[in-house]
Amino acid sequence: MPGFSQRYPVRTMKIRLVALFACAALSLRATQPSLTIDLAKPVAPVSPRLYGLMTEEINYSYDGGLYGELVRNRAFLDNADKPVHWTAVPADGVSAKIALDRSQPLNEEIPVSLRVEVSGLRGSEGGIANDGYWGIPVLPRTTYRASFFAKAAAGFGGGVAVAITGEDGLTNFAHARVSGVTGEWHQYEVELKTGDVAPTPHARLTLMLDRPGTVWFGFVSLFPPTWNDRPNGLRRDLMQMLVNMHPKFLRFPGGNYLEGNTLAERFDWKKTIGPIERRPGHESPWGYRSTDGMGLLEFLEWCEDMGGEPVLAVYAGYSLHQEQVAPGADLAPYVQDALDEIEYVSGDVSTKWGAERARNGHPKPFPLHYVEIGNEDYFQKANTYDARFTQFYDAIKARYPALKCISTTPPREGADKVVHSRKPDVIDEHYYNPVDEYLKMAAGKYESYDRQGPEIFVGEWASYETAFPPWNEKSHAEPPTPSLRTAIGDAAFMTEMERNADVVVMHCYAPMLVNVNPGGRQWRPDLIGYNAIHVFGSPSYYAIRMFSSHVGDEILRVTRNDTPVLASATRQRSSGQVFLKLVNPQSHPEKVTLALGGAAVDEAATAITLAAASSDATNSIDAPDAVVPTTTTVNGIHDGSVYSVPANAVVVLTLRAK
Ligand code: AHR
């Protein structure tokens, strides 16, 4: 197909013709910019899992993000030398002293505790404070659940006052008390209820001894109300944003987070299940330590709570710093680990790992249709993926023949290293490209893909509008979430995926989440930003949500005639609704004739429009609603009617076939 630069002049000429021969409306309509939508014959079914989400621990996505925990460094493992994010209260260095203490381990998995010595003070004046993830959030009329392990040195015999206070230590938002701390480890739990306080992200949690003495603390935790009130659950406002996207699947646990920098730092799923106070956590490849509070079961329950299913990525013997496991006998335990993981997810309670899942609180198996073997294995210099993929594929198919295996190495032009001894069911493609590149990809990239398979999973994608790609630190000068310009690039690419939703069976933007506090981000652009109490969606978030909330079950052919407007159409067979997606990348409106091949539709259609005068427009913590969709009714729709697509716009038009 010709590029956009070739098409613009042609169109300009035709607009002049329209002006000259305005009276010859009928003959001109055929030469006006138009979209022909063939309602008579659907091309193919739309993949039922087209829109989903991809997630990993990056940008403080879980810790300091979606995962509800508010205490940072709750297990005292974040730093081997000092209790980071904890301070003595008062901080005079004399009357309250704190130190990591490996001689008083909490348990085998968490072999450390925090020793707190208070002297020379009256009751409840000495203890510790945690500053959370860029502050502990406080909302009015809210019940928080605090818990901690404690044991006391001989002679203490007292209790602990627990409170959420202002950063100044003076404002008391909520408090409770436990008594009788003994010489043995014991877990204490209290509720902290706020009153009519003004919301703030700037609080802290304090644990104060009610008399002088020495107390050791282990695994201190504080949770706000969680989605569906799940213990160890997820932040409600962020979950609402995700649920509103109607995702059909969640790809987890990564991304690079699956692989780790080294083998020891991979997502070792067996260490992420069971009681949270026995999960040591691990180093993530994104420069901070993960608590593993978001473990395998929490990922699965997250899918369940969104009404989606897991797309499970299993570790495949390659880590980012080129550490690898040789195919054959060395790899066999990792293959077994993957089989165990699949059983944990989908086995019934009569199986070993299904029973373990039931013990962890979820007897019902989760649906599982897709397993991804590794992540971006084309970065492995030793190039053993074919052998590794084959070993996993054979073992998985032998035990779970219906499971579809996803390969992470797309065949690429000129890439002689990409060989598949076993034909993958699905190939995972990743695209982080500038907007202009996305607009080109939107003009037919998938048309030539083989409908005999493999299926395509675009498991990570995002366009970017700046000179710097997401992994370049210079991009950090830009806001963490992108502008409307990328939403237009993203939406254009989505029209291409939707037009080809028979072969592109799933896709998901990445990364999904970013904590916008200084130091919170390792990558841009990101879909949804937040601090401790506010959440906002980028224009791309709204574009995806508009698309994923309006998708039919049949693909309709859309032909573009002489217009830069990108489009896709699907129809819901049961209701007759036609969802026409339109993307205008120009900074001026574009009139397009809607050619419906004689099909009759209701005169009134619904238009959901995401647009702004400038494509630089964006959303942020301070201006979360600068670019959000608006819904209007459009009258006068019929075969041959002209619709004006606003400048810099993404539109979903819902037509109703008669
Ligand atoms: O999405 C960020 C990273 O980009 C992912 O972890 C990795 O798979 C890709 O390179």
PDB file of N, CA and C and ligand atoms in Angstrom, residues 54 56 58 251 254-257 259 286 375-376 378-379 430 432 460 471 510-511 523, ligand 1:
ATOM      1  N   MET A  54      -1.587  -6.915  30.277  1.00  0.00           N
ATOM      2  CA  MET A  54      -0.281  -7.512  30.562  1.00  0.00           C
ATOM      3  C   MET A  54       0.260  -6.861  31.833  1.00  0.00           C
ATOM      4  N   GLU A  56       3.442  -6.912  35.066  1.00  0.00           N
ATOM      5  CA  GLU A  56       4.640  -7.404  35.739  1.00  0.00           C
ATOM      6  C   GLU A  56       5.010  -6.394  36.820  1.00  0.00           C
ATOM      7  N   ILE A  58       6.954  -3.711  37.677  1.00  0.00           N
ATOM      8  CA  ILE A  58       7.778  -2.651  37.090  1.00  0.00           C
ATOM      9  C   ILE A  58       7.084  -1.357  37.491  1.00  0.00           C
ATOM     10  N   ARG A 251      -2.008 -11.408  31.092  1.00  0.00           N
ATOM     11  CA  ARG A 251      -0.709 -12.069  30.871  1.00  0.00           C
ATOM     12  C   ARG A 251       0.188 -11.745  32.073  1.00  0.00           C
ATOM     13  N   GLY A 254       5.150 -11.751  33.681  1.00  0.00           N
ATOM     14  CA  GLY A 254       6.053 -10.872  32.922  1.00  0.00           C
ATOM     15  C   GLY A 254       6.205 -11.467  31.559  1.00  0.00           C
ATOM     16  N   GLY A 255       6.940 -10.742  30.746  1.00  0.00           N
ATOM     17  CA  GLY A 255       7.888  -9.671  30.920  1.00  0.00           C
ATOM     18  C   GLY A 255       9.193 -10.120  31.598  1.00  0.00           C
ATOM     19  N   ASN A 256      10.048  -9.120  31.677  1.00  0.00           N
ATOM     20  CA  ASN A 256      11.362  -9.354  32.278  1.00  0.00           C
ATOM     21  C   ASN A 256      11.247  -9.864  33.706  1.00  0.00           C
ATOM     22  N   TYR A 257      10.178  -9.527  34.378  1.00  0.00           N
ATOM     23  CA  TYR A 257       9.985  -9.946  35.770  1.00  0.00           C
ATOM     24  C   TYR A 257       9.895 -11.472  35.875  1.00  0.00           C
ATOM     25  N   GLU A 259      11.665 -13.499  33.996  1.00  0.00           N
ATOM     26  CA  GLU A 259      13.005 -14.043  33.774  1.00  0.00           C
ATOM     27  C   GLU A 259      13.976 -13.720  34.899  1.00  0.00           C
ATOM     28  N   TRP A 286      13.900  -4.701  37.867  1.00  0.00           N
ATOM     29  CA  TRP A 286      13.622  -3.279  37.675  1.00  0.00           C
ATOM     30  C   TRP A 286      14.167  -2.420  38.809  1.00  0.00           C
ATOM     31  N   ASN A 375      10.040 -15.510  27.843  1.00  0.00           N
ATOM     32  CA  ASN A 375       9.751 -14.123  27.438  1.00  0.00           C
ATOM     33  C   ASN A 375      10.902 -13.608  26.584  1.00  0.00           C
ATOM     34  N   GLU A 376      10.581 -13.086  25.438  1.00  0.00           N
ATOM     35  CA  GLU A 376      11.563 -12.424  24.560  1.00  0.00           C
ATOM     36  C   GLU A 376      12.876 -13.209  24.473  1.00  0.00           C
ATOM     37  N   TYR A 378      14.432 -14.161  22.086  1.00  0.00           N
ATOM     38  CA  TYR A 378      15.319 -13.758  20.977  1.00  0.00           C
ATOM     39  C   TYR A 378      16.474 -12.910  21.478  1.00  0.00           C
ATOM     40  N   PHE A 379      16.408 -12.463  22.731  1.00  0.00           N
ATOM     41  CA  PHE A 379      17.548 -11.727  23.286  1.00  0.00           C
ATOM     42  C   PHE A 379      18.635 -12.662  23.808  1.00  0.00           C
ATOM     43  N   HIS A 430       6.112  -8.351  20.186  1.00  0.00           N
ATOM     44  CA  HIS A 430       6.157  -7.128  21.010  1.00  0.00           C
ATOM     45  C   HIS A 430       6.505  -5.935  20.130  1.00  0.00           C
ATOM     46  N   TYR A 432       7.247  -1.821  20.587  1.00  0.00           N
ATOM     47  CA  TYR A 432       7.365  -0.493  21.187  1.00  0.00           C
ATOM     48  C   TYR A 432       7.936   0.404  20.090  1.00  0.00           C
ATOM     49  N   GLU A 460       2.898  -7.442  24.113  1.00  0.00           N
ATOM     50  CA  GLU A 460       3.325  -6.149  24.643  1.00  0.00           C
ATOM     51  C   GLU A 460       3.308  -5.176  23.489  1.00  0.00           C
ATOM     52  N   TRP A 471      12.962   2.472  26.944  1.00  0.00           N
ATOM     53  CA  TRP A 471      14.028   1.942  27.785  1.00  0.00           C
ATOM     54  C   TRP A 471      15.183   2.940  27.929  1.00  0.00           C
ATOM     55  N   ALA A 510       1.529  -2.556  27.182  1.00  0.00           N
ATOM     56  CA  ALA A 510       2.477  -2.698  28.296  1.00  0.00           C
ATOM     57  C   ALA A 510       3.409  -1.490  28.328  1.00  0.00           C
ATOM     58  N   PRO A 511       3.915  -1.132  29.522  1.00  0.00           N
ATOM     59  CA  PRO A 511       3.419  -1.563  30.820  1.00  0.00           C
ATOM     60  C   PRO A 511       2.079  -0.894  31.163  1.00  0.00           C
ATOM     61  N   TRP A 523      10.134   3.028  33.210  1.00  0.00           N
ATOM     62  CA  TRP A 523       9.762   2.881  31.792  1.00  0.00           C
ATOM     63  C   TRP A 523       8.672   3.885  31.476  1.00  0.00           C
TER      64      TRP A 523
HETATM   65  O1  AHR B   1       7.254  -3.842  29.293  1.00  0.00           O
HETATM   66  C1  AHR B   1       8.556  -3.623  29.701  1.00  0.00           C
HETATM   67  C2  AHR B   1       9.515  -4.701  29.200  1.00  0.00           C
HETATM   68  O2  AHR B   1       9.611  -4.659  27.818  1.00  0.00           O
HETATM   69  C3  AHR B   1       9.116  -6.111  29.487  1.00  0.00           C
HETATM   70  O3  AHR B   1       9.446  -6.519  30.757  1.00  0.00           O
HETATM   71  C4  AHR B   1       9.867  -6.889  28.467  1.00  0.00           C
HETATM   72  O4  AHR B   1       9.234  -8.082  28.112  1.00  0.00           O
HETATM   73  C5  AHR B   1       9.976  -5.929  27.316  1.00  0.00           C
HETATM   74  O5  AHR B   1      11.257  -5.865  26.812  1.00  0.00           O
END
